[in-house]
Amino acid sequence: QVNLVEAGGGSVQAGSSLTLRCVTSEYIASRYCLGWFRESPGKEREGVAGVYGGDGSQNYGDSVKGRFTFSLDSAKRTLYLQMNSLNPEDTATYYCAAQPFCGNNMDVRNARTYKYWGQGTQVSVSS
């Protein structure tokens, strides 16, 4: 069982930055897949960014590429999502996800890859 707890959401104006954090209950071994997802009313859950721990390769959604950065501090068991140049379309509940024993053939931005999820943190961006 892996427990995930997100924090760092909030209400900001367009153009602002936020950093989301996700603390895991377990040490993040190299065979983990890790992801950030977001969901807003009327829309499907979207894979924002994902990392395959085996080689550190990252994958970002087109809507956030160049603005969001995924990072990991294994010693602190914490995932981060640095979000810059936020716009109203980024308004959503953001979730972190983890999947141990994850192969490099898995789609790190597909929600079906993941068994463990956090409770979500709300991000609201006003124009």
mmCIF file of N, CA and C in Angstrom:
data_model
loop_
_atom_site.group_PDB
_atom_site.id
_atom_site.type_symbol
_atom_site.label_atom_id
_atom_site.label_comp_id
_atom_site.label_asym_id
_atom_site.label_seq_id
_atom_site.Cartn_x
_atom_site.Cartn_y
_atom_site.Cartn_z
ATOM 1 N N GLN A 1 0.842 -1.199 0.000
ATOM 2 C CA GLN A 1 0.000 0.000 0.000
ATOM 3 C C GLN A 1 0.877 1.250 0.000
ATOM 4 N N VAL A 2 0.623 2.128 -0.924
ATOM 5 C CA VAL A 2 1.359 3.390 -1.008
ATOM 6 C C VAL A 2 0.368 4.518 -0.807
ATOM 7 N N ASN A 3 0.588 5.331 0.184
ATOM 8 C CA ASN A 3 -0.255 6.500 0.427
ATOM 9 C C ASN A 3 0.408 7.741 -0.145
ATOM 10 N N LEU A 4 -0.398 8.579 -0.784
ATOM 11 C CA LEU A 4 0.089 9.803 -1.414
ATOM 12 C C LEU A 4 -0.715 10.979 -0.892
ATOM 13 N N VAL A 5 -0.039 12.053 -0.547
ATOM 14 C CA VAL A 5 -0.718 13.238 -0.031
ATOM 15 C C VAL A 5 -0.209 14.468 -0.784
ATOM 16 N N GLU A 6 -1.129 15.116 -1.506
ATOM 17 C CA GLU A 6 -0.768 16.321 -2.259
ATOM 18 C C GLU A 6 -0.970 17.569 -1.416
ATOM 19 N N ALA A 7 -0.254 18.613 -1.789
ATOM 20 C CA ALA A 7 -0.421 19.931 -1.184
ATOM 21 C C ALA A 7 0.096 20.971 -2.164
ATOM 22 N N GLY A 8 -0.228 22.234 -1.889
ATOM 23 C CA GLY A 8 0.329 23.311 -2.692
ATOM 24 C C GLY A 8 -0.634 23.978 -3.648
ATOM 25 N N GLY A 9 -1.850 23.459 -3.736
ATOM 26 C CA GLY A 9 -2.817 24.099 -4.608
ATOM 27 C C GLY A 9 -3.258 25.448 -4.052
ATOM 28 N N GLY A 10 -4.013 26.184 -4.848
ATOM 29 C CA GLY A 10 -4.493 27.477 -4.406
ATOM 30 C C GLY A 10 -5.163 28.240 -5.523
ATOM 31 N N SER A 11 -5.520 29.475 -5.230
ATOM 32 C CA SER A 11 -6.153 30.357 -6.206
ATOM 33 C C SER A 11 -5.169 31.450 -6.594
ATOM 34 N N VAL A 12 -4.894 31.550 -7.885
ATOM 35 C CA VAL A 12 -3.911 32.524 -8.368
ATOM 36 C C VAL A 12 -4.449 33.212 -9.620
ATOM 37 N N GLN A 13 -3.756 34.263 -10.020
ATOM 38 C CA GLN A 13 -4.114 34.962 -11.251
ATOM 39 C C GLN A 13 -3.306 34.400 -12.417
ATOM 40 N N ALA A 14 -3.842 34.597 -13.592
ATOM 41 C CA ALA A 14 -3.159 34.147 -14.800
ATOM 42 C C ALA A 14 -1.753 34.726 -14.861
ATOM 43 N N GLY A 15 -0.819 33.900 -15.276
ATOM 44 C CA GLY A 15 0.569 34.308 -15.362
ATOM 45 C C GLY A 15 1.388 33.944 -14.132
ATOM 46 N N SER A 16 0.697 33.508 -13.093
ATOM 47 C CA SER A 16 1.372 33.161 -11.838
ATOM 48 C C SER A 16 1.972 31.766 -11.903
ATOM 49 N N SER A 17 2.684 31.421 -10.822
ATOM 50 C CA SER A 17 3.294 30.104 -10.680
ATOM 51 C C SER A 17 2.840 29.454 -9.385
ATOM 52 N N LEU A 18 2.802 28.137 -9.405
ATOM 53 C CA LEU A 18 2.532 27.335 -8.216
ATOM 54 C C LEU A 18 3.405 26.099 -8.268
ATOM 55 N N THR A 19 3.747 25.582 -7.089
ATOM 56 C CA THR A 19 4.452 24.306 -7.012
ATOM 57 C C THR A 19 3.626 23.343 -6.176
ATOM 58 N N LEU A 20 3.199 22.264 -6.801
ATOM 59 C CA LEU A 20 2.476 21.220 -6.098
ATOM 60 C C LEU A 20 3.470 20.209 -5.538
ATOM 61 N N ARG A 21 3.124 19.654 -4.394
ATOM 62 C CA ARG A 21 3.966 18.629 -3.758
ATOM 63 C C ARG A 21 3.125 17.383 -3.526
ATOM 64 N N CYS A 22 3.784 16.257 -3.546
ATOM 65 C CA CYS A 22 3.119 14.980 -3.268
ATOM 66 C C CYS A 22 4.086 14.142 -2.454
ATOM 67 N N VAL A 23 3.732 13.883 -1.201
ATOM 68 C CA VAL A 23 4.579 13.096 -0.316
ATOM 69 C C VAL A 23 4.072 11.656 -0.315
ATOM 70 N N THR A 24 4.989 10.729 -0.513
ATOM 71 C CA THR A 24 4.623 9.318 -0.542
ATOM 72 C C THR A 24 4.990 8.636 0.768
ATOM 73 N N SER A 25 4.282 7.573 1.074
ATOM 74 C CA SER A 25 4.535 6.845 2.318
ATOM 75 C C SER A 25 5.676 5.845 2.174
ATOM 76 N N GLU A 26 6.060 5.571 0.933
ATOM 77 C CA GLU A 26 7.084 4.575 0.677
ATOM 78 C C GLU A 26 8.267 5.200 -0.061
ATOM 79 N N TYR A 27 9.420 4.595 0.108
ATOM 80 C CA TYR A 27 10.584 5.025 -0.662
ATOM 81 C C TYR A 27 10.317 4.764 -2.134
ATOM 82 N N ILE A 28 10.660 5.734 -2.965
ATOM 83 C CA ILE A 28 10.387 5.646 -4.398
ATOM 84 C C ILE A 28 11.573 4.966 -5.074
ATOM 85 N N ALA A 29 11.393 3.693 -5.364
ATOM 86 C CA ALA A 29 12.459 2.926 -6.007
ATOM 87 C C ALA A 29 12.489 3.225 -7.500
ATOM 88 N N SER A 30 13.549 2.774 -8.129
ATOM 89 C CA SER A 30 13.743 3.111 -9.532
ATOM 90 C C SER A 30 12.694 2.484 -10.434
ATOM 91 N N ARG A 31 12.033 1.435 -9.984
ATOM 92 C CA ARG A 31 11.067 0.769 -10.846
ATOM 93 C C ARG A 31 9.665 1.385 -10.770
ATOM 94 N N TYR A 32 9.552 2.557 -10.166
ATOM 95 C CA TYR A 32 8.265 3.227 -10.076
ATOM 96 C C TYR A 32 7.958 3.998 -11.360
ATOM 97 N N CYS A 33 6.677 4.060 -11.695
ATOM 98 C CA CYS A 33 6.151 5.091 -12.575
ATOM 99 C C CYS A 33 5.446 6.100 -11.677
ATOM 100 N N LEU A 34 5.606 7.365 -11.999
ATOM 101 C CA LEU A 34 5.022 8.446 -11.209
ATOM 102 C C LEU A 34 4.341 9.426 -12.154
ATOM 103 N N GLY A 35 3.199 9.941 -11.723
ATOM 104 C CA GLY A 35 2.476 10.831 -12.625
ATOM 105 C C GLY A 35 1.723 11.919 -11.907
ATOM 106 N N TRP A 36 1.474 12.986 -12.633
ATOM 107 C CA TRP A 36 0.567 14.052 -12.208
ATOM 108 C C TRP A 36 -0.579 14.108 -13.206
ATOM 109 N N PHE A 37 -1.793 14.161 -12.678
ATOM 110 C CA PHE A 37 -2.983 14.221 -13.495
ATOM 111 C C PHE A 37 -3.846 15.384 -13.027
ATOM 112 N N ARG A 38 -4.768 15.781 -13.878
ATOM 113 C CA ARG A 38 -5.723 16.803 -13.460
ATOM 114 C C ARG A 38 -7.091 16.479 -14.019
ATOM 115 N N GLU A 39 -8.089 16.971 -13.301
ATOM 116 C CA GLU A 39 -9.473 16.704 -13.681
ATOM 117 C C GLU A 39 -10.312 17.931 -13.370
ATOM 118 N N SER A 40 -11.132 18.317 -14.340
ATOM 119 C CA SER A 40 -12.052 19.432 -14.131
ATOM 120 C C SER A 40 -13.438 18.979 -14.536
ATOM 121 N N PRO A 41 -14.485 19.649 -14.037
ATOM 122 C CA PRO A 41 -15.864 19.228 -14.319
ATOM 123 C C PRO A 41 -16.137 19.120 -15.818
ATOM 124 N N GLY A 42 -16.705 18.010 -16.201
ATOM 125 C CA GLY A 42 -17.065 17.807 -17.597
ATOM 126 C C GLY A 42 -15.948 17.330 -18.482
ATOM 127 N N LYS A 43 -14.752 17.142 -17.913
ATOM 128 C CA LYS A 43 -13.608 16.694 -18.710
ATOM 129 C C LYS A 43 -13.039 15.406 -18.138
ATOM 130 N N GLU A 44 -12.440 14.608 -19.008
ATOM 131 C CA GLU A 44 -11.776 13.396 -18.554
ATOM 132 C C GLU A 44 -10.482 13.733 -17.811
ATOM 133 N N ARG A 45 -10.081 12.797 -16.958
ATOM 134 C CA ARG A 45 -8.814 12.975 -16.258
ATOM 135 C C ARG A 45 -7.678 13.012 -17.276
ATOM 136 N N GLU A 46 -6.856 14.040 -17.175
ATOM 137 C CA GLU A 46 -5.791 14.293 -18.140
ATOM 138 C C GLU A 46 -4.428 14.024 -17.517
ATOM 139 N N GLY A 47 -3.600 13.280 -18.221
ATOM 140 C CA GLY A 47 -2.243 13.052 -17.770
ATOM 141 C C GLY A 47 -1.392 14.269 -18.075
ATOM 142 N N VAL A 48 -0.973 14.992 -17.048
ATOM 143 C CA VAL A 48 -0.201 16.214 -17.221
ATOM 144 C C VAL A 48 1.273 15.912 -17.453
ATOM 145 N N ALA A 49 1.810 15.050 -16.595
ATOM 146 C CA ALA A 49 3.228 14.720 -16.692
ATOM 147 C C ALA A 49 3.466 13.374 -16.032
ATOM 148 N N GLY A 50 4.454 12.659 -16.537
ATOM 149 C CA GLY A 50 4.774 11.367 -15.963
ATOM 150 C C GLY A 50 6.258 11.078 -16.068
ATOM 151 N N VAL A 51 6.723 10.233 -15.164
ATOM 152 C CA VAL A 51 8.140 9.866 -15.131
ATOM 153 C C VAL A 51 8.265 8.363 -14.973
ATOM 154 N N TYR A 52 9.146 7.766 -15.759
ATOM 155 C CA TYR A 52 9.503 6.376 -15.543
ATOM 156 C C TYR A 52 10.781 6.368 -14.725
ATOM 157 N N GLY A 53 10.718 5.828 -13.501
ATOM 158 C CA GLY A 53 11.849 5.887 -12.600
ATOM 159 C C GLY A 53 13.068 5.129 -13.069
ATOM 160 N N GLY A 54 12.874 4.130 -13.917
ATOM 161 C CA GLY A 54 14.002 3.312 -14.337
ATOM 162 C C GLY A 54 15.097 4.109 -15.026
ATOM 163 N N ASP A 55 14.701 5.062 -15.876
ATOM 164 C CA ASP A 55 15.706 5.863 -16.577
ATOM 165 C C ASP A 55 15.465 7.359 -16.435
ATOM 166 N N GLY A 56 14.454 7.732 -15.640
ATOM 167 C CA GLY A 56 14.191 9.141 -15.409
ATOM 168 C C GLY A 56 13.529 9.852 -16.560
ATOM 169 N N SER A 57 13.119 9.105 -17.581
ATOM 170 C CA SER A 57 12.507 9.750 -18.744
ATOM 171 C C SER A 57 11.171 10.380 -18.360
ATOM 172 N N GLN A 58 10.932 11.560 -18.905
ATOM 173 C CA GLN A 58 9.729 12.315 -18.584
ATOM 174 C C GLN A 58 8.866 12.496 -19.826
ATOM 175 N N ASN A 59 7.578 12.633 -19.585
ATOM 176 C CA ASN A 59 6.619 12.812 -20.661
ATOM 177 C C ASN A 59 5.609 13.858 -20.214
ATOM 178 N N TYR A 60 5.409 14.887 -21.025
ATOM 179 C CA TYR A 60 4.487 15.965 -20.691
ATOM 180 C C TYR A 60 3.373 16.064 -21.719
ATOM 181 N N GLY A 61 2.204 16.462 -21.240
ATOM 182 C CA GLY A 61 1.114 16.738 -22.153
ATOM 183 C C GLY A 61 1.397 18.000 -22.957
ATOM 184 N N ASP A 62 0.855 18.065 -24.163
ATOM 185 C CA ASP A 62 1.122 19.200 -25.048
ATOM 186 C C ASP A 62 0.668 20.522 -24.426
ATOM 187 N N SER A 63 -0.414 20.467 -23.648
ATOM 188 C CA SER A 63 -0.969 21.707 -23.090
ATOM 189 C C SER A 63 -0.099 22.318 -22.001
ATOM 190 N N VAL A 64 0.849 21.550 -21.463
ATOM 191 C CA VAL A 64 1.685 22.061 -20.371
ATOM 192 C C VAL A 64 3.160 22.053 -20.711
ATOM 193 N N LYS A 65 3.509 21.495 -21.850
ATOM 194 C CA LYS A 65 4.913 21.381 -22.226
ATOM 195 C C LYS A 65 5.563 22.756 -22.270
ATOM 196 N N GLY A 66 6.716 22.878 -21.639
ATOM 197 C CA GLY A 66 7.422 24.146 -21.584
ATOM 198 C C GLY A 66 7.017 25.038 -20.421
ATOM 199 N N ARG A 67 5.903 24.692 -19.762
ATOM 200 C CA ARG A 67 5.437 25.499 -18.626
ATOM 201 C C ARG A 67 5.510 24.738 -17.302
ATOM 202 N N PHE A 68 5.301 23.424 -17.347
ATOM 203 C CA PHE A 68 5.288 22.596 -16.140
ATOM 204 C C PHE A 68 6.546 21.737 -16.113
ATOM 205 N N THR A 69 7.046 21.504 -14.890
ATOM 206 C CA THR A 69 8.222 20.657 -14.714
ATOM 207 C C THR A 69 8.004 19.692 -13.561
ATOM 208 N N PHE A 70 8.253 18.428 -13.836
ATOM 209 C CA PHE A 70 8.119 17.357 -12.855
ATOM 210 C C PHE A 70 9.495 17.114 -12.254
ATOM 211 N N SER A 71 9.564 17.027 -10.916
ATOM 212 C CA SER A 71 10.825 16.668 -10.281
ATOM 213 C C SER A 71 10.556 15.762 -9.098
ATOM 214 N N LEU A 72 11.635 15.147 -8.610
ATOM 215 C CA LEU A 72 11.504 14.140 -7.570
ATOM 216 C C LEU A 72 12.656 14.270 -6.600
ATOM 217 N N ASP A 73 12.345 14.268 -5.311
ATOM 218 C CA ASP A 73 13.368 14.203 -4.269
ATOM 219 C C ASP A 73 13.165 12.874 -3.550
ATOM 220 N N SER A 74 13.928 11.871 -3.935
ATOM 221 C CA SER A 74 13.734 10.537 -3.376
ATOM 222 C C SER A 74 13.989 10.504 -1.877
ATOM 223 N N ALA A 75 14.972 11.271 -1.415
ATOM 224 C CA ALA A 75 15.288 11.269 0.013
ATOM 225 C C ALA A 75 14.111 11.774 0.839
ATOM 226 N N LYS A 76 13.382 12.729 0.290
ATOM 227 C CA LYS A 76 12.224 13.288 0.991
ATOM 228 C C LYS A 76 10.931 12.573 0.600
ATOM 229 N N ARG A 77 11.044 11.596 -0.297
ATOM 230 C CA ARG A 77 9.865 10.859 -0.777
ATOM 231 C C ARG A 77 8.809 11.819 -1.306
ATOM 232 N N THR A 78 9.253 12.807 -2.051
ATOM 233 C CA THR A 78 8.349 13.865 -2.505
ATOM 234 C C THR A 78 8.468 14.101 -3.999
ATOM 235 N N LEU A 79 7.308 14.189 -4.649
ATOM 236 C CA LEU A 79 7.215 14.580 -6.044
ATOM 237 C C LEU A 79 6.818 16.045 -6.088
ATOM 238 N N TYR A 80 7.277 16.750 -7.112
ATOM 239 C CA TYR A 80 6.923 18.157 -7.285
ATOM 240 C C TYR A 80 6.408 18.378 -8.702
ATOM 241 N N LEU A 81 5.496 19.318 -8.818
ATOM 242 C CA LEU A 81 5.074 19.791 -10.137
ATOM 243 C C LEU A 81 5.160 21.303 -10.109
ATOM 244 N N GLN A 82 6.196 21.838 -10.738
ATOM 245 C CA GLN A 82 6.360 23.280 -10.843
ATOM 246 C C GLN A 82 5.530 23.759 -12.026
ATOM 247 N N MET A 83 4.607 24.680 -11.770
ATOM 248 C CA MET A 83 3.702 25.156 -12.806
ATOM 249 C C MET A 83 3.913 26.652 -13.001
ATOM 250 N N ASN A 84 4.334 27.019 -14.180
ATOM 251 C CA ASN A 84 4.581 28.425 -14.521
ATOM 252 C C ASN A 84 3.588 28.897 -15.582
ATOM 253 N N SER A 85 3.481 30.206 -15.695
ATOM 254 C CA SER A 85 2.615 30.819 -16.717
ATOM 255 C C SER A 85 1.220 30.202 -16.712
ATOM 256 N N LEU A 86 0.640 30.104 -15.543
ATOM 257 C CA LEU A 86 -0.670 29.479 -15.412
ATOM 258 C C LEU A 86 -1.729 30.296 -16.144
ATOM 259 N N ASN A 87 -2.686 29.601 -16.707
ATOM 260 C CA ASN A 87 -3.820 30.257 -17.359
ATOM 261 C C ASN A 87 -5.112 29.604 -16.885
ATOM 262 N N PRO A 88 -6.257 30.234 -17.144
ATOM 263 C CA PRO A 88 -7.535 29.693 -16.621
ATOM 264 C C PRO A 88 -7.809 28.259 -17.044
ATOM 265 N N GLU A 89 -7.288 27.827 -18.184
ATOM 266 C CA GLU A 89 -7.498 26.451 -18.638
ATOM 267 C C GLU A 89 -6.773 25.434 -17.757
ATOM 268 N N ASP A 90 -5.874 25.898 -16.898
ATOM 269 C CA ASP A 90 -5.175 25.004 -15.977
ATOM 270 C C ASP A 90 -5.985 24.749 -14.705
ATOM 271 N N THR A 91 -7.120 25.421 -14.559
ATOM 272 C CA THR A 91 -7.965 25.226 -13.390
ATOM 273 C C THR A 91 -8.479 23.793 -13.342
ATOM 274 N N ALA A 92 -8.197 23.095 -12.229
ATOM 275 C CA ALA A 92 -8.575 21.692 -12.098
ATOM 276 C C ALA A 92 -8.179 21.194 -10.717
ATOM 277 N N THR A 93 -8.626 19.983 -10.399
ATOM 278 C CA THR A 93 -8.092 19.261 -9.253
ATOM 279 C C THR A 93 -6.921 18.429 -9.753
ATOM 280 N N TYR A 94 -5.786 18.571 -9.094
ATOM 281 C CA TYR A 94 -4.566 17.882 -9.506
ATOM 282 C C TYR A 94 -4.293 16.702 -8.580
ATOM 283 N N TYR A 95 -3.933 15.588 -9.190
ATOM 284 C CA TYR A 95 -3.673 14.350 -8.463
ATOM 285 C C TYR A 95 -2.283 13.829 -8.795
ATOM 286 N N CYS A 96 -1.606 13.276 -7.795
ATOM 287 C CA CYS A 96 -0.390 12.527 -8.080
ATOM 288 C C CYS A 96 -0.726 11.044 -8.026
ATOM 289 N N ALA A 97 0.083 10.259 -8.713
ATOM 290 C CA ALA A 97 -0.157 8.828 -8.795
ATOM 291 C C ALA A 97 1.171 8.085 -8.818
ATOM 292 N N ALA A 98 1.138 6.862 -8.309
ATOM 293 C CA ALA A 98 2.350 6.043 -8.268
ATOM 294 C C ALA A 98 2.029 4.602 -8.596
ATOM 295 N N GLN A 99 2.967 3.972 -9.278
ATOM 296 C CA GLN A 99 2.826 2.562 -9.600
ATOM 297 C C GLN A 99 4.192 1.900 -9.444
ATOM 298 N N PRO A 100 4.358 1.053 -8.434
ATOM 299 C CA PRO A 100 5.621 0.338 -8.285
ATOM 300 C C PRO A 100 5.739 -0.792 -9.312
ATOM 301 N N PHE A 101 6.944 -1.256 -9.497
ATOM 302 C CA PHE A 101 7.202 -2.365 -10.421
ATOM 303 C C PHE A 101 6.625 -2.067 -11.795
ATOM 304 N N CYS A 102 6.943 -0.907 -12.287
ATOM 305 C CA CYS A 102 6.399 -0.396 -13.533
ATOM 306 C C CYS A 102 7.450 -0.510 -14.625
ATOM 307 N N GLY A 103 7.108 -1.110 -15.718
ATOM 308 C CA GLY A 103 8.052 -1.279 -16.797
ATOM 309 C C GLY A 103 8.123 -0.061 -17.700
ATOM 310 N N ASN A 104 9.203 0.047 -18.459
ATOM 311 C CA ASN A 104 9.388 1.210 -19.316
ATOM 312 C C ASN A 104 8.496 1.175 -20.549
ATOM 313 N N ASN A 105 7.701 0.129 -20.685
ATOM 314 C CA ASN A 105 6.740 0.074 -21.779
ATOM 315 C C ASN A 105 5.380 0.643 -21.383
ATOM 316 N N MET A 106 5.268 1.105 -20.134
ATOM 317 C CA MET A 106 3.988 1.640 -19.669
ATOM 318 C C MET A 106 3.851 3.099 -20.078
ATOM 319 N N ASP A 107 2.624 3.506 -20.306
ATOM 320 C CA ASP A 107 2.327 4.901 -20.644
ATOM 321 C C ASP A 107 2.192 5.687 -19.339
ATOM 322 N N VAL A 108 3.170 6.517 -19.043
ATOM 323 C CA VAL A 108 3.188 7.195 -17.746
ATOM 324 C C VAL A 108 2.144 8.302 -17.648
ATOM 325 N N ARG A 109 1.485 8.643 -18.759
ATOM 326 C CA ARG A 109 0.425 9.649 -18.687
ATOM 327 C C ARG A 109 -0.954 9.032 -18.879
ATOM 328 N N ASN A 110 -1.036 7.726 -18.733
ATOM 329 C CA ASN A 110 -2.323 7.047 -18.813
ATOM 330 C C ASN A 110 -2.755 6.662 -17.406
ATOM 331 N N ALA A 111 -3.931 7.083 -16.992
ATOM 332 C CA ALA A 111 -4.400 6.833 -15.630
ATOM 333 C C ALA A 111 -4.473 5.336 -15.315
ATOM 334 N N ARG A 112 -4.667 4.523 -16.323
ATOM 335 C CA ARG A 112 -4.790 3.077 -16.102
ATOM 336 C C ARG A 112 -3.481 2.454 -15.671
ATOM 337 N N THR A 113 -2.382 3.155 -15.846
ATOM 338 C CA THR A 113 -1.089 2.639 -15.427
ATOM 339 C C THR A 113 -0.968 2.561 -13.915
ATOM 340 N N TYR A 114 -1.739 3.384 -13.209
ATOM 341 C CA TYR A 114 -1.508 3.619 -11.790
ATOM 342 C C TYR A 114 -2.523 2.962 -10.882
ATOM 343 N N LYS A 115 -1.991 2.406 -9.796
ATOM 344 C CA LYS A 115 -2.845 1.807 -8.772
ATOM 345 C C LYS A 115 -3.072 2.760 -7.604
ATOM 346 N N TYR A 116 -2.072 3.590 -7.277
ATOM 347 C CA TYR A 116 -2.144 4.413 -6.079
ATOM 348 C C TYR A 116 -2.294 5.891 -6.447
ATOM 349 N N TRP A 117 -3.229 6.547 -5.746
ATOM 350 C CA TRP A 117 -3.584 7.933 -6.047
ATOM 351 C C TRP A 117 -3.672 8.750 -4.776
ATOM 352 N N GLY A 118 -3.341 10.039 -4.895
ATOM 353 C CA GLY A 118 -3.583 10.963 -3.812
ATOM 354 C C GLY A 118 -5.014 11.445 -3.824
ATOM 355 N N GLN A 119 -5.335 12.304 -2.875
ATOM 356 C CA GLN A 119 -6.713 12.770 -2.710
ATOM 357 C C GLN A 119 -7.007 13.993 -3.568
ATOM 358 N N GLY A 120 -5.968 14.618 -4.114
ATOM 359 C CA GLY A 120 -6.144 15.768 -4.993
ATOM 360 C C GLY A 120 -5.963 17.093 -4.277
ATOM 361 N N THR A 121 -5.530 18.079 -5.041
ATOM 362 C CA THR A 121 -5.413 19.453 -4.540
ATOM 363 C C THR A 121 -5.931 20.393 -5.623
ATOM 364 N N GLN A 122 -6.704 21.382 -5.220
ATOM 365 C CA GLN A 122 -7.403 22.243 -6.172
ATOM 366 C C GLN A 122 -6.525 23.407 -6.602
ATOM 367 N N VAL A 123 -6.504 23.640 -7.900
ATOM 368 C CA VAL A 123 -5.821 24.800 -8.469
ATOM 369 C C VAL A 123 -6.845 25.612 -9.246
ATOM 370 N N SER A 124 -6.963 26.895 -8.910
ATOM 371 C CA SER A 124 -7.894 27.781 -9.603
ATOM 372 C C SER A 124 -7.125 28.982 -10.134
ATOM 373 N N VAL A 125 -7.270 29.231 -11.423
ATOM 374 C CA VAL A 125 -6.556 30.329 -12.068
ATOM 375 C C VAL A 125 -7.581 31.289 -12.657
ATOM 376 N N SER A 126 -7.518 32.530 -12.224
ATOM 377 C CA SER A 126 -8.455 33.542 -12.721
ATOM 378 C C SER A 126 -7.765 34.444 -13.745
ATOM 379 N N SER A 127 -8.567 34.959 -14.656
ATOM 380 C CA SER A 127 -8.013 35.801 -15.724
ATOM 381 C C SER A 127 -7.922 37.251 -15.296
#
